[in-house]
Structure formats: structure tokens, C-alpha cells
Tab-separated table of C-alpha atoms in Angstrom:
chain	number	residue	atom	x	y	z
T	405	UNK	CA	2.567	14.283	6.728
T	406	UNK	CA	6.223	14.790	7.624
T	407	UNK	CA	7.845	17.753	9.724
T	408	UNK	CA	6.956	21.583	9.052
T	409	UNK	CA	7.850	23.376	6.242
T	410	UNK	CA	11.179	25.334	8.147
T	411	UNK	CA	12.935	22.118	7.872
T	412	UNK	CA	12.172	21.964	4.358
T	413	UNK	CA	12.819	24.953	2.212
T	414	UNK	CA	16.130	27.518	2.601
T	415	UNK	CA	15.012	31.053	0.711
T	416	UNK	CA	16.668	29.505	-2.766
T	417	UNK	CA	13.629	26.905	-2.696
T	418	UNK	CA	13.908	23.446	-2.975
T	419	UNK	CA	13.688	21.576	-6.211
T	420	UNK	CA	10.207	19.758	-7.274
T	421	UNK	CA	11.793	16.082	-6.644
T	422	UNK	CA	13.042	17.043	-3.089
T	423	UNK	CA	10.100	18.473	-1.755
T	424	UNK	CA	7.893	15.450	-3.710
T	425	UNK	CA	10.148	12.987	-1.104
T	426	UNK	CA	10.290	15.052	2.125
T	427	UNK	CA	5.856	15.365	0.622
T	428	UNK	CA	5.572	11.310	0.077
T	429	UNK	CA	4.068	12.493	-3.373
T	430	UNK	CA	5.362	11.889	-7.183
T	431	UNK	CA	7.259	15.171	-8.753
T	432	UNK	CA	3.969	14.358	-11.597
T	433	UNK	CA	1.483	14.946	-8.740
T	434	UNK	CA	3.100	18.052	-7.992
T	435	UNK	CA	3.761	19.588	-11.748
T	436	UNK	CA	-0.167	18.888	-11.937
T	437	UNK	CA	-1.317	20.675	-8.894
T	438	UNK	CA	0.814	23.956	-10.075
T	439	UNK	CA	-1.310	23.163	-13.917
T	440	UNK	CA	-4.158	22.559	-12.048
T	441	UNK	CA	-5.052	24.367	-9.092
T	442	UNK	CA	-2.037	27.212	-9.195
T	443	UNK	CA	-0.352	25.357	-6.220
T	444	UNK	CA	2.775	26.419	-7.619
T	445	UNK	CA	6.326	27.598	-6.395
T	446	UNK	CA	6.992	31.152	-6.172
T	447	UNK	CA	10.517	31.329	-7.752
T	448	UNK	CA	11.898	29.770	-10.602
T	449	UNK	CA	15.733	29.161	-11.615
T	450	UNK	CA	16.671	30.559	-14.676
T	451	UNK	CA	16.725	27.462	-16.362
T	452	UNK	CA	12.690	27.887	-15.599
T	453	UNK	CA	12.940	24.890	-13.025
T	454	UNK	CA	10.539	25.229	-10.148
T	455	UNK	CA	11.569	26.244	-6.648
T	456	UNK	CA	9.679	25.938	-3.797
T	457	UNK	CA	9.818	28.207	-0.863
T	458	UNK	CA	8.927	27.308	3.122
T	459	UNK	CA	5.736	29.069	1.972
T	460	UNK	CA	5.234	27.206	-0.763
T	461	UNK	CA	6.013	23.681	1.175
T	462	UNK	CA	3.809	24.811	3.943
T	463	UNK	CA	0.956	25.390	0.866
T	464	UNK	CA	1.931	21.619	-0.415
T	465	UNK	CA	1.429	20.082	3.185
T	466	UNK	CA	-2.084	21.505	3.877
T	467	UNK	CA	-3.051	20.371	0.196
T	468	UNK	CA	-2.047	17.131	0.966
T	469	UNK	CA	-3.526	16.947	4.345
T	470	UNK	CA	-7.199	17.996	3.174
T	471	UNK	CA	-7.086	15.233	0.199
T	472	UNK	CA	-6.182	12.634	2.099
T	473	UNK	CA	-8.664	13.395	4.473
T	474	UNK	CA	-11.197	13.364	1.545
T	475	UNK	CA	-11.421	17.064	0.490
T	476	UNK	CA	-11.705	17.126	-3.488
T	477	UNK	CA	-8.697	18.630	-5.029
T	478	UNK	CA	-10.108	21.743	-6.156
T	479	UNK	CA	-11.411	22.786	-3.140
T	480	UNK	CA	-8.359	21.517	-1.169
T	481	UNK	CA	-6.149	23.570	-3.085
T	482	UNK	CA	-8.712	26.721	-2.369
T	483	UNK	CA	-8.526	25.985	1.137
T	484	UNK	CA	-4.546	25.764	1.031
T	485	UNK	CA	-4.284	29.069	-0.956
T	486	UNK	CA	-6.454	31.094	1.494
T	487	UNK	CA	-9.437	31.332	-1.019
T	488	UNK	CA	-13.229	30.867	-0.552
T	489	UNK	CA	-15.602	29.227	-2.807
T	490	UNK	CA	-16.681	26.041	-3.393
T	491	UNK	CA	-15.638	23.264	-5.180
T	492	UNK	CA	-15.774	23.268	-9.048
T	493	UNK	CA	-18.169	20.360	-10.988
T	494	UNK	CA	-15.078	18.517	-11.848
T	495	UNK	CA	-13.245	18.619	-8.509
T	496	UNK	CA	-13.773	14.571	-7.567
T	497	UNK	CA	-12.376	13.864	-10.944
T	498	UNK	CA	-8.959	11.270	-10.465
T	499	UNK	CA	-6.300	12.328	-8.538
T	500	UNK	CA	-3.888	14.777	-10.218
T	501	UNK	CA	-0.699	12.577	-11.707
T	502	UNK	CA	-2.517	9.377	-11.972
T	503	UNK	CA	-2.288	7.892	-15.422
T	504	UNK	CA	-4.960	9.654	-18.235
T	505	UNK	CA	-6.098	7.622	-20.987
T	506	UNK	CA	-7.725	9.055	-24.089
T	507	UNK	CA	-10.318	8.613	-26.256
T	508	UNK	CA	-12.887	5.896	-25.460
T	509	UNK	CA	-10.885	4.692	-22.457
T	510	UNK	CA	-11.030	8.153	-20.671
T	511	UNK	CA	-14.471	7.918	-20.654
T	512	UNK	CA	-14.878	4.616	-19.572
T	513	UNK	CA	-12.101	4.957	-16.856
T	514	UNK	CA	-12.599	8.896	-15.948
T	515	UNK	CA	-13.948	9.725	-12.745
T	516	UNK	CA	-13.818	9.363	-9.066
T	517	UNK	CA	-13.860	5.738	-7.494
T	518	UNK	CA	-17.180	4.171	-7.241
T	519	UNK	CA	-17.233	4.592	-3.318
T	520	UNK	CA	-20.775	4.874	-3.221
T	521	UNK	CA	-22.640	5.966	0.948
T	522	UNK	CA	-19.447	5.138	2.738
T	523	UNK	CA	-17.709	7.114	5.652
T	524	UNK	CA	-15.298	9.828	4.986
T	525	UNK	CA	-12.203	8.399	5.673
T	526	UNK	CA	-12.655	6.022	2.673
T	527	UNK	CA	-12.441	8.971	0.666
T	528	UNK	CA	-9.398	10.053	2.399
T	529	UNK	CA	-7.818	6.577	2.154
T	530	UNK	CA	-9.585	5.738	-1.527
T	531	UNK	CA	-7.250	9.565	-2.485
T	532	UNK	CA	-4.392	8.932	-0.871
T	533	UNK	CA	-4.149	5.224	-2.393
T	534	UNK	CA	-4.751	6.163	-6.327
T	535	UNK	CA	-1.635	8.747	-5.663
T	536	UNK	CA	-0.067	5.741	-4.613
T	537	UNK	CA	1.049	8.008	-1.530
T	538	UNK	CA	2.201	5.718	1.102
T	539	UNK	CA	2.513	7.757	4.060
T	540	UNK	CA	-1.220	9.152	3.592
T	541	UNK	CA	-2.191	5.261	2.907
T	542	UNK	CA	-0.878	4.707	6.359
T	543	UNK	CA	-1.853	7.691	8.349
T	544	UNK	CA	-5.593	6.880	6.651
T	545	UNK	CA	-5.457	3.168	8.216
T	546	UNK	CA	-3.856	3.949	11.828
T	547	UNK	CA	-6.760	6.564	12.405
T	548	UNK	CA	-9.179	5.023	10.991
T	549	UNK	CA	-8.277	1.399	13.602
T	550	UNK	CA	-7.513	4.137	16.563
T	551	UNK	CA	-10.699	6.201	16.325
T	552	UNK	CA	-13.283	3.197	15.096
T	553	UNK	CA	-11.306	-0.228	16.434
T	554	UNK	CA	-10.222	-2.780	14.095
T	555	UNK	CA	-13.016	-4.471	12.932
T	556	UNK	CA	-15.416	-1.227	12.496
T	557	UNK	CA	-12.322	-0.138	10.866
T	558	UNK	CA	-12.141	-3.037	8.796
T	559	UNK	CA	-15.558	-3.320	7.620
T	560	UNK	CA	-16.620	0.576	7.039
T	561	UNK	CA	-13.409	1.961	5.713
T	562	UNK	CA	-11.220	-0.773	4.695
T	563	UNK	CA	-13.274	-3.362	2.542
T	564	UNK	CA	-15.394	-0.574	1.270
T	565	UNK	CA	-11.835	1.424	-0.641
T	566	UNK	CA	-10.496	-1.927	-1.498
T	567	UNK	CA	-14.013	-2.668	-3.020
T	568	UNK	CA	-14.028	0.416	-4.828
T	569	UNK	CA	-10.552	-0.085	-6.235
T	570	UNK	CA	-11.374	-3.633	-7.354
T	571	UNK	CA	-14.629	-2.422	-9.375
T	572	UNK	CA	-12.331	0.574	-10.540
T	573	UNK	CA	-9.711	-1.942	-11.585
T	574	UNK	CA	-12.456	-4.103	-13.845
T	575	UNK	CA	-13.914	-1.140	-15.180
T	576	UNK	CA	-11.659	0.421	-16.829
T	577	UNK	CA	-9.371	-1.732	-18.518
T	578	UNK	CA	-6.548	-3.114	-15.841
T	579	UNK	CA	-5.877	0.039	-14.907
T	580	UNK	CA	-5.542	0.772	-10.849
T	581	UNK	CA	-4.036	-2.263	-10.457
T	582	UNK	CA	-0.793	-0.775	-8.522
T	583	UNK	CA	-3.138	1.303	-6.505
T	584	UNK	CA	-5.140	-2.537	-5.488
T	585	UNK	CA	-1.345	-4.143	-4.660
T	586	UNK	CA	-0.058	-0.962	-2.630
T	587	UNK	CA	-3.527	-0.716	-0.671
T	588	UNK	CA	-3.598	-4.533	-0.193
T	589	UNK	CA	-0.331	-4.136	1.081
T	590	UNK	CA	-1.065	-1.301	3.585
T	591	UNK	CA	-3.911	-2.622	4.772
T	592	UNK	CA	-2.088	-6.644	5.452
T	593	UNK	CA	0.439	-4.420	7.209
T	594	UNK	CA	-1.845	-2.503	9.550
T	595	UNK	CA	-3.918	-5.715	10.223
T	596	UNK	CA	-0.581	-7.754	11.322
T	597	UNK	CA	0.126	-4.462	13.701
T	598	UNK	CA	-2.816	-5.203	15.243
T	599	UNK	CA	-2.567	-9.000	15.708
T	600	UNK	CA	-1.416	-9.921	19.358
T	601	UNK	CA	1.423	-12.934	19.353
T	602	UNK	CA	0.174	-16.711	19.361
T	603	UNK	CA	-0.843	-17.849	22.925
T	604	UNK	CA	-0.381	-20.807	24.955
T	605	UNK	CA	-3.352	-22.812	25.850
T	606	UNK	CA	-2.389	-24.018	29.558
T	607	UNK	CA	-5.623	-25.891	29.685
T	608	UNK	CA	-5.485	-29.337	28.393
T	609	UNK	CA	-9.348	-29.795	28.935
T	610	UNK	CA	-9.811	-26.228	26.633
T	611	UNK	CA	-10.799	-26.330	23.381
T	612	UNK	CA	-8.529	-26.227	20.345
T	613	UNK	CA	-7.547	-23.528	18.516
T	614	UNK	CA	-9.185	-22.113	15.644
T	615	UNK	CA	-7.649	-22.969	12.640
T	616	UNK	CA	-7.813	-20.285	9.390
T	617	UNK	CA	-7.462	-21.706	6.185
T	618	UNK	CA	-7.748	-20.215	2.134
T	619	UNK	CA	-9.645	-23.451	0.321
T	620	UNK	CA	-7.124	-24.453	-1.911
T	621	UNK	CA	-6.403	-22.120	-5.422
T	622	UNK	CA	-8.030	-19.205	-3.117
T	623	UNK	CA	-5.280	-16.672	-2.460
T	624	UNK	CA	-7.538	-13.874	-1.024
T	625	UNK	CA	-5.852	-13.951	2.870
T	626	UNK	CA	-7.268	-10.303	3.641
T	627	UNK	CA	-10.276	-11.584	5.201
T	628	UNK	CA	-8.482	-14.139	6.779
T	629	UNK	CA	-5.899	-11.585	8.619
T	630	UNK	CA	-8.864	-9.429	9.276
T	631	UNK	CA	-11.157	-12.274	11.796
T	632	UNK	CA	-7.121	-13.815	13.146
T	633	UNK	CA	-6.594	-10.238	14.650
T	634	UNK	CA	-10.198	-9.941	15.988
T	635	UNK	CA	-9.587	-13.102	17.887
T	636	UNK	CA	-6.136	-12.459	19.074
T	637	UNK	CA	-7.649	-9.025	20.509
T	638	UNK	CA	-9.667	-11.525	22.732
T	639	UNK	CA	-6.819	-13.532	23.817
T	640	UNK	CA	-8.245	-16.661	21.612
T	641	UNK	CA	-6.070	-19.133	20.080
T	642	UNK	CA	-5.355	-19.498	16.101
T	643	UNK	CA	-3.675	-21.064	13.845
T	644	UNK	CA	-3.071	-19.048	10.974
T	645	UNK	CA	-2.368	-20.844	7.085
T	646	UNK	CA	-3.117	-18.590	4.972
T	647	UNK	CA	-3.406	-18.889	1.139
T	648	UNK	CA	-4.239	-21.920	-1.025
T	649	UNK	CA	-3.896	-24.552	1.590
T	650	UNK	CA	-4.311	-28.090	-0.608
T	651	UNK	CA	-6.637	-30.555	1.204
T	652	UNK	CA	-4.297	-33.020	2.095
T	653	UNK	CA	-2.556	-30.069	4.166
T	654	UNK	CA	-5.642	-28.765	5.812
T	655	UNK	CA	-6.795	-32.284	6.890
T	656	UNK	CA	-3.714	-33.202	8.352
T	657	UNK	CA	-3.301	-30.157	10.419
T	658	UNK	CA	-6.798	-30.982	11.378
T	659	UNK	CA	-5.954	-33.997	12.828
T	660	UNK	CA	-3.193	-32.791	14.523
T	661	UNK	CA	-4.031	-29.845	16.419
T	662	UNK	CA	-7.757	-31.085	17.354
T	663	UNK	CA	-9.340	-27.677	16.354
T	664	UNK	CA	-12.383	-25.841	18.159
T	665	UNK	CA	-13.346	-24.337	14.792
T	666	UNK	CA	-11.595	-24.381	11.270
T	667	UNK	CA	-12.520	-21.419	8.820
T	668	UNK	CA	-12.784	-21.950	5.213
T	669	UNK	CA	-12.029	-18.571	3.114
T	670	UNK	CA	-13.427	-18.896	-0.465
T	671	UNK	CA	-13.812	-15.597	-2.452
T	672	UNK	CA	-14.812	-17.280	-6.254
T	673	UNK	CA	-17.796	-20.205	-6.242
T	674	UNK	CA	-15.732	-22.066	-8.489
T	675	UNK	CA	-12.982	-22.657	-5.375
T	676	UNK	CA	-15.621	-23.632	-2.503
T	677	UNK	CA	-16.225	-26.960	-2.804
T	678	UNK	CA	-18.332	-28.612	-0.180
T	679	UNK	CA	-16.981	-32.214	-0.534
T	680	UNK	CA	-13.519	-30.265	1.352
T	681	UNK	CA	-16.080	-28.816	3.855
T	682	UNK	CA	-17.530	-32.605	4.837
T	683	UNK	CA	-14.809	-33.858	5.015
T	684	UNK	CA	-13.260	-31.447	7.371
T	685	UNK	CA	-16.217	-31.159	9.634
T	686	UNK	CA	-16.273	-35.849	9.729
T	687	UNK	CA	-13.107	-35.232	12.123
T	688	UNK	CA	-13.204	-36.761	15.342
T	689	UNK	CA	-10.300	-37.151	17.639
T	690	UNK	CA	-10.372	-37.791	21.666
T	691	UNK	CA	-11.730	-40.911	23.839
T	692	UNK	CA	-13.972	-43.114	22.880
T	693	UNK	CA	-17.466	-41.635	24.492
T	694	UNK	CA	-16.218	-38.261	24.295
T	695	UNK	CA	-15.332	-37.412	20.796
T	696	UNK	CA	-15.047	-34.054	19.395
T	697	UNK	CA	-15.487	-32.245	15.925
T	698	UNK	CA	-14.767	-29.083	14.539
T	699	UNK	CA	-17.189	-26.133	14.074
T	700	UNK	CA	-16.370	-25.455	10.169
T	701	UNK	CA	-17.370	-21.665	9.417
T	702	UNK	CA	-17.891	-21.176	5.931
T	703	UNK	CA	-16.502	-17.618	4.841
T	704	UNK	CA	-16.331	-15.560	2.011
T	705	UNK	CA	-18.804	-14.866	-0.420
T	706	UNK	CA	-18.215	-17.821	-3.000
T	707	UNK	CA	-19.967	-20.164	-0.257
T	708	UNK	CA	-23.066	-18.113	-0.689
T	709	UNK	CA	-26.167	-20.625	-0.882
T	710	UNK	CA	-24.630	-23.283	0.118
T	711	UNK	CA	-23.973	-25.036	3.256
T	712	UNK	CA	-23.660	-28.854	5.002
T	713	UNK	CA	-23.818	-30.184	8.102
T	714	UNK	CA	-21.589	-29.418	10.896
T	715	UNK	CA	-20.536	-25.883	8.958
T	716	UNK	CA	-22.193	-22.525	9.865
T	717	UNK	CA	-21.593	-19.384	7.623
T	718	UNK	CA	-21.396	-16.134	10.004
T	719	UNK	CA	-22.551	-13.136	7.361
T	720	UNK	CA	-20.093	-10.543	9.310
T	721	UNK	CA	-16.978	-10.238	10.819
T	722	UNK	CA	-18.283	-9.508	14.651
T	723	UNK	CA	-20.709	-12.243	13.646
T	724	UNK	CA	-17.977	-14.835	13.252
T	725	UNK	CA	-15.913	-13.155	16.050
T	726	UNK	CA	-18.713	-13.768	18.708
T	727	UNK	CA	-19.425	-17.397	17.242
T	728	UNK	CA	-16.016	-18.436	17.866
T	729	UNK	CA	-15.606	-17.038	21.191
T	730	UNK	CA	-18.674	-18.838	22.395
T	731	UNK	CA	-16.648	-21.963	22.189
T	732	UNK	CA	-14.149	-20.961	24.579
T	733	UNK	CA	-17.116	-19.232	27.408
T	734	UNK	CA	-16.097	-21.271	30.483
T	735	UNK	CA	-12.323	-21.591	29.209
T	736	UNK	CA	-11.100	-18.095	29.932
T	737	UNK	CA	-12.275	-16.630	26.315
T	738	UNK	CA	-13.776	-13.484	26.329
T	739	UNK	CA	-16.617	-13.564	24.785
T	740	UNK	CA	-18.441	-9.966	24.998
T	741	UNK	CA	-17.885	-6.495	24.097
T	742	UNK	CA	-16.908	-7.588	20.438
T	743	UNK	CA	-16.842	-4.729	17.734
T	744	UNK	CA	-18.671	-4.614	14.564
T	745	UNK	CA	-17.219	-5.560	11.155
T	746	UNK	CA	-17.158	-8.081	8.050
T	747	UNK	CA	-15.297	-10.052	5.520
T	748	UNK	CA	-13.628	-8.389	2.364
């Protein structure tokens, strides 16, 4: 999480704000560890400010290593101090500076997020996010797509933390939301990283491109961002639009670009209307005798139970990933070897 701790801290010790930016942490986050855990400075100015030594620092970085790699608090801090033992009954409890309500709201809104049976890095990443730390946030996600490829990556770390941040969120009174936007925003960023540029198609005869699409009033693009960089890992070609395309839009890109496939993202039932799926799947465009019509791949979970002809609804990510390569086998798609993952 940054450089070592002999860049950090001259013998005077640093002050609790510059080592919480040289940390990526709050100054709170820090002030509660030292209440906490005793992860505190060694020396304090006569005013009674904090100052933290290299030793100290070096202390900080290790705690902050071993929660955002999942380690409850308490036991991190044990492990940074030297000490043995086990973690206390307490130690998942939020992280330390995160906002504490009181009364009936603490209880409601106490506790660690509902992860559930998930892998450890969403622990790590579910920590590093409710600190609102950043760096951690994107250390979490560039492992996590390096060691398990992106769409293991997206479906067993990624949607399960932002899951777990959107139940947290409902739960307990609006709270979280900042830690949703941040990790939203990480994760967008590391799927975008991982998106290979728009290719040409040289073949005329090939088919079109696959065309991604938010029914309209639908902003969830996640899921979206999450299948486009599968595909452009395979050298397919997409059209990305994004959020809340209106019908009018969506049809007349349709006609223009002569798709292979068009996905429809809905994430409410109240947004995925089927009349928008007809009619998008009626398109025809070519020669007369040789016609062609969009696959229409129905994604998301507010399309659950329903469905229309000409429309197929894929119930993962390497699902829809392999579905949509098959119409490019013969074309110079690739349309094997595809990694496991799903939709948000």
C-alpha cells in the first residue's frame, strides 16, 4: 500500500493526517485503531498530538495490508503488533472510522456486511471499500482480475461485495451509500482497463456486431461493462450504449449497424418490457431471400419469467459470452476457452 515506512517517518514522527495520506486511510480510521486495538504512535508532542515513528508507520502498513486482505481488525492489529491470540467475538464488527449510529439504528445497521459463503478477497475488497480506502479498493480488484481472470473475477468477488453493499445500504437506513458509489466506481474503472479497443470487421459477409443496450429508465451499466469486456477479450465486435437508451434510439441503431445480437440490460421488472424486446428482435435488413435478424439476449434479473420469440436469456456471464461467440464460429471469433462468470 504505498512505499516502506523509511520514506515516511523522520525520528520527530509524522503527524496523524500525513501518515493517513502517504496510508490512503482517513486521520478517523487511524484515531480509532490507536482507541481500539492500541495501534498507536509512540511519541506525542506536547500539545498531546500524535506522532508516528518509521516503527509505528511500518505497524500502520501491515494493519492495513491484513484488512484489506480480509483479516478482522482485531486480529489484524494482533498480527501487526507481534501478538498471538485469536480474534475477539466482536472483531468483524464495521470497519473502525465508519459512521456509528445509536440507539435503534446501531442495531439495525451494526455489524459486518452480509457477505454470506463467498471467497476471501470479497472480504478484503467488502473492508477496504466501507473505509472508503481507494488504493486497497484497487489493489483488491487488480488481483482479484490477475489471479482469477475477469469474468471469475467478476462474478465471485465483484457482484458478490457490490451485492453485499447494496443489501447493507437497504438495511440500515441509506447508510453505505458512498461506500456503493466509490465501489461502483472502482469496479467501472477496472472493467474499462480490461476492455480491448473497438475492432474493425474486415469481413463484409461477417456478422454484425453485438450491440449492448440499458432498456430505457435502466441505468444499471455494470453488467453491461462486465459481458463488453468479456467479448472484447475474444476479439468480438460491440457496440457499447450504455444507460437508459429510449426505444426510438435503440431501434434506429438497430437498423443501422445490422447487429449479430443486441443485449437488453433490465435490473427492475417494472423497466423490461417485452413489447421493446419484439420489436427489436422483428428487424430484418439484407437481400431479399437472405434476410437477417438479431439474436436479442435478455439480461438482468427483471426479465426473469419472461421471454418471446427470437430472445434467449443466458443465466451467466460465460453463458452469454459463449452464446455470442457462437455467432461469429466460422468468422474468425473465438469461441472456446471462455471463463466463468455472471451478471450483477
Amino acid at each position: 500500500m504505498g512505499a516502506s515506512a523509511s520514506e515516511y517517518a523522520p525520528e520527530t514522527g509524522l503527524t496523524t493526517g500525513a501518515v493517513a495520506r502517504r496510508l490512503g486511510v482517513s486521520p478517523t480510521t487511524l484515531r480509532s485503531w490507536d482507541r481500539r486495538y492500541g495501534i498507536g504512535p509512540a511519541l506525542r508532542s506536547d500539545g498531546g498530538h500524535r506522532r508516528w515513528t518509521r516503527q509505528d508507520v511500518a505497524t500502520l502498513e501491515t494493519m492495513c495490508r491484513l484488512t484489506s486482505a480480509g483479516v478482522p481488525p482485531a486480529e489484524a492489529a494482533r498480527a501487526a503488533q507481534g501478538q498471538p491470540g485469536a480474534a475477539t467475538p466482536d472483531a468483524d464488527a464495521d470497519a473502525p472510522g465508519a459512521p456509528r449510529p445509536s440507539g435503534r439504528a446501531r442495531s439495525r445497521a451494526a455489524g459486518p456486511l452480509p457477505l454470506g459463503d463467498v471467497r476471501q478477497e470479497c472480504r478484503g475488497l467488502a473492508r477496504a471499500a466501507v473505509r472508503l480506502d481507494a488504493p486497497a479498493v484497487e489493489e483488491r480488484l487488480f488481483a482479484a482480475v490477475e489471479e482469477h481472470g475477469l469474468t471469475v473475477a467478476w462474478q465471485e468477488v465483484m457482484v458478490p461485495t457490490l451485492h453485499a453493499v447494496g443489501r447493507k445500504w437497504v438495511s440500515s437506513g441509506d447508510r453505505y451509500v458512498e461506500v456503493e458509489h466509490l465501489l461502483s466506481w472502482h469496479v467501472s474503472g477496472t472493467l474499462r482497463r480490461h476492455t480491448r479497443p473497438p475492432i474493425r470487421q474486415g469481413d463484409a459477409a461477417a456478422p454484425g456486431p453485438v450491440v449492448l443496450a440499458c432498456v430505457p429508465g435502466e441505468q444499471h451499466t455494470l453488467p453491461l461493462e462486465a459481458l463488453n469486456a468479456g467479448l472484447s477479450e475474444l476479439g468480438l465486435p460491440t457496440r457499447m450504449f450504455g444507460a437508459a437508451v429510449p426505444a426510438e434510439a435503440l431501434t434506429a441503431a438497430v437498423d443501422r449497424l445490422g447487429p449479430a445480437a443486441v443485449v437488453l440490460w433490465a435490473q427492475a421488472r417494472s423497466s423490461a418490457t417485452l413489447p421493446l424486446a419484439r420489436r427489436v428482435a422483428a428487424a430484418q435488413w439484407g437481400v431479399r431471400g437472405a434476410r437477417r435478424q438479431p439474436l436479442v439476449v435478455l439480461a438482468g434479473p427483471g426479465w426473469l419469467g419472461r421471454s418471446a420469440d427470437g430472445t434467449a436469456r443466458p443465466s451467466v456471464l460465460k453463458d452469454a459470452v459463449e452464446m455470442l461467440a457462437g455467432l461469429y464460429a466460422g468468422h474468425g471469433g473465438h469461441g472456446h476457452g471462455v471463463p466463468g462468470g455472471h451478471g450483477r
